[in-house]
Amino acid sequence: QVQLVESGGGLVQPGGSLRLSCAASGTISSINVMGWYRQAPGKERELVATIRSGGSTNYADSVKGRFTISRDNAKNTVYLQMGSLKGDDTAVYYCQMVITRSWFTSPVNYWGQGTQVTVSS
């Protein structure tokens, strides 16, 4: 089994910073894409940022210049450094990874359980 465990959410004031982490555990051969998504109340889940195994990144326009995604392949971990936070960033944040468990299996999309980020004064 593969499990994704997130940490780092919480309450932060507008303009503040927060760092999310997501670590994958279990039998893992390789992880291609790692990403973060978020879902605000009454809204659909949306892409925040992704990072590929080679290091290329992609960001939603709403977070460009404020958020930075990074990964530690040795630890099977993805990070999201969030800065200049706004009320609109309030949401449950989910990590996502495309994981191959062995050479003879196909990649599977896994999700974390979600962590709440609330931006409020």
mmCIF file of C-alpha atoms in Angstrom:
data_model
loop_
_atom_site.group_PDB
_atom_site.id
_atom_site.type_symbol
_atom_site.label_atom_id
_atom_site.label_comp_id
_atom_site.label_asym_id
_atom_site.label_seq_id
_atom_site.Cartn_x
_atom_site.Cartn_y
_atom_site.Cartn_z
ATOM 1 C CA GLN A 1 0.000 0.000 0.000
ATOM 2 C CA VAL A 2 1.016 3.595 -0.587
ATOM 3 C CA GLN A 3 0.064 6.371 1.785
ATOM 4 C CA LEU A 4 0.435 10.148 1.447
ATOM 5 C CA VAL A 5 0.581 12.092 4.696
ATOM 6 C CA GLU A 6 0.345 15.870 4.706
ATOM 7 C CA SER A 7 1.373 18.348 7.363
ATOM 8 C CA GLY A 8 1.839 22.064 7.863
ATOM 9 C CA GLY A 9 -1.638 23.521 7.516
ATOM 10 C CA GLY A 10 -3.140 25.958 9.971
ATOM 11 C CA LEU A 11 -4.302 29.500 10.604
ATOM 12 C CA VAL A 12 -2.220 32.394 9.278
ATOM 13 C CA GLN A 13 -2.765 36.126 8.964
ATOM 14 C CA PRO A 14 -3.057 37.830 5.574
ATOM 15 C CA GLY A 15 0.382 38.487 4.173
ATOM 16 C CA GLY A 16 1.863 35.623 6.146
ATOM 17 C CA SER A 17 3.624 32.447 5.081
ATOM 18 C CA LEU A 18 3.074 28.736 5.526
ATOM 19 C CA ARG A 19 4.857 25.609 4.372
ATOM 20 C CA LEU A 20 3.047 22.389 3.534
ATOM 21 C CA SER A 21 4.713 18.985 3.333
ATOM 22 C CA CYS A 22 3.511 15.686 1.945
ATOM 23 C CA ALA A 23 5.435 12.441 2.344
ATOM 24 C CA ALA A 24 4.693 9.198 0.541
ATOM 25 C CA SER A 25 5.344 5.863 2.206
ATOM 26 C CA GLY A 26 5.050 2.239 1.133
ATOM 27 C CA THR A 27 6.429 0.280 -1.785
ATOM 28 C CA ILE A 28 7.523 2.881 -4.323
ATOM 29 C CA SER A 29 9.650 2.481 -7.418
ATOM 30 C CA SER A 30 9.355 5.978 -8.830
ATOM 31 C CA ILE A 31 7.288 9.125 -8.574
ATOM 32 C CA ASN A 32 6.786 11.123 -11.743
ATOM 33 C CA VAL A 33 4.509 14.036 -11.003
ATOM 34 C CA MET A 34 3.942 15.549 -7.570
ATOM 35 C CA GLY A 35 1.422 18.289 -7.056
ATOM 36 C CA TRP A 36 -0.800 20.341 -4.821
ATOM 37 C CA TYR A 37 -4.483 21.040 -5.323
ATOM 38 C CA ARG A 38 -6.961 22.963 -3.191
ATOM 39 C CA GLN A 39 -10.678 23.092 -2.629
ATOM 40 C CA ALA A 40 -12.470 26.038 -1.076
ATOM 41 C CA PRO A 41 -15.988 25.716 0.375
ATOM 42 C CA GLY A 42 -18.578 25.542 -2.400
ATOM 43 C CA LYS A 43 -15.931 25.359 -5.121
ATOM 44 C CA GLU A 44 -14.371 22.628 -7.207
ATOM 45 C CA ARG A 45 -10.912 21.293 -6.513
ATOM 46 C CA GLU A 46 -8.320 23.256 -8.487
ATOM 47 C CA LEU A 47 -4.686 22.873 -9.406
ATOM 48 C CA VAL A 48 -2.215 24.906 -7.378
ATOM 49 C CA ALA A 49 1.155 23.636 -8.609
ATOM 50 C CA THR A 50 2.908 20.573 -9.985
ATOM 51 C CA ILE A 51 6.514 19.448 -10.250
ATOM 52 C CA ARG A 52 7.862 16.677 -12.464
ATOM 53 C CA SER A 53 10.698 14.300 -11.680
ATOM 54 C CA GLY A 54 13.056 16.384 -13.808
ATOM 55 C CA GLY A 55 12.220 19.486 -11.802
ATOM 56 C CA SER A 56 9.966 21.362 -14.219
ATOM 57 C CA THR A 57 7.144 23.195 -12.466
ATOM 58 C CA ASN A 58 3.707 24.519 -13.300
ATOM 59 C CA TYR A 59 1.648 27.006 -11.284
ATOM 60 C CA ALA A 60 -1.885 28.338 -11.298
ATOM 61 C CA ASP A 61 -1.918 31.988 -12.316
ATOM 62 C CA SER A 62 -3.438 32.920 -8.957
ATOM 63 C CA VAL A 63 -0.357 31.734 -7.023
ATOM 64 C CA LYS A 64 2.505 32.570 -9.393
ATOM 65 C CA GLY A 65 5.179 34.591 -7.667
ATOM 66 C CA ARG A 66 3.766 33.775 -4.212
ATOM 67 C CA PHE A 67 3.980 29.977 -3.943
ATOM 68 C CA THR A 68 6.930 27.666 -4.610
ATOM 69 C CA ILE A 69 6.696 23.912 -5.078
ATOM 70 C CA SER A 70 9.717 21.692 -4.494
ATOM 71 C CA ARG A 71 10.477 18.019 -3.958
ATOM 72 C CA ASP A 72 12.962 15.778 -2.187
ATOM 73 C CA ASN A 73 13.163 12.567 -4.188
ATOM 74 C CA ALA A 74 15.211 10.771 -1.545
ATOM 75 C CA LYS A 75 12.418 11.343 0.953
ATOM 76 C CA ASN A 76 9.503 10.927 -1.488
ATOM 77 C CA THR A 77 8.292 14.291 -0.257
ATOM 78 C CA VAL A 78 6.787 17.340 -1.900
ATOM 79 C CA TYR A 79 6.644 20.809 -0.361
ATOM 80 C CA LEU A 80 4.593 23.916 -0.974
ATOM 81 C CA GLN A 81 6.025 27.167 0.339
ATOM 82 C CA MET A 82 3.216 29.716 0.432
ATOM 83 C CA GLY A 83 3.834 33.441 0.876
ATOM 84 C CA SER A 84 1.870 36.702 0.719
ATOM 85 C CA LEU A 85 -1.197 34.709 1.665
ATOM 86 C CA LYS A 86 -4.649 36.133 0.986
ATOM 87 C CA GLY A 87 -8.138 35.249 2.142
ATOM 88 C CA ASP A 88 -8.783 33.654 -1.249
ATOM 89 C CA ASP A 89 -6.093 31.092 -0.450
ATOM 90 C CA THR A 90 -8.265 29.635 2.308
ATOM 91 C CA ALA A 91 -9.018 26.036 1.358
ATOM 92 C CA VAL A 92 -8.282 22.415 2.057
ATOM 93 C CA TYR A 93 -4.996 21.607 0.334
ATOM 94 C CA TYR A 94 -4.416 18.139 -1.103
ATOM 95 C CA CYS A 95 -1.170 16.645 -2.298
ATOM 96 C CA GLN A 96 -1.163 14.344 -5.296
ATOM 97 C CA MET A 97 1.470 11.979 -6.665
ATOM 98 C CA VAL A 98 1.675 9.723 -9.694
ATOM 99 C CA ILE A 99 3.471 6.679 -8.307
ATOM 100 C CA THR A 100 4.846 3.555 -9.936
ATOM 101 C CA ARG A 101 5.222 0.770 -7.386
ATOM 102 C CA SER A 102 7.321 -1.640 -9.442
ATOM 103 C CA TRP A 103 8.716 -2.092 -12.923
ATOM 104 C CA PHE A 104 5.774 -4.277 -13.989
ATOM 105 C CA THR A 105 2.934 -2.068 -12.742
ATOM 106 C CA SER A 106 1.390 1.023 -14.257
ATOM 107 C CA PRO A 107 1.536 4.454 -12.588
ATOM 108 C CA VAL A 108 -1.323 5.199 -10.199
ATOM 109 C CA ASN A 109 -2.615 8.557 -8.992
ATOM 110 C CA TYR A 110 -2.616 8.911 -5.190
ATOM 111 C CA TRP A 111 -4.060 11.659 -2.980
ATOM 112 C CA GLY A 112 -3.358 12.875 0.509
ATOM 113 C CA GLN A 113 -6.077 13.309 3.105
ATOM 114 C CA GLY A 114 -6.050 17.093 2.896
ATOM 115 C CA THR A 115 -4.886 19.812 5.269
ATOM 116 C CA GLN A 116 -6.797 22.976 6.114
ATOM 117 C CA VAL A 117 -5.235 26.359 5.416
ATOM 118 C CA THR A 118 -7.120 29.361 6.771
ATOM 119 C CA VAL A 119 -6.000 32.908 6.049
ATOM 120 C CA SER A 120 -7.687 35.338 8.395
ATOM 121 C CA SER A 121 -6.925 38.189 10.749
#
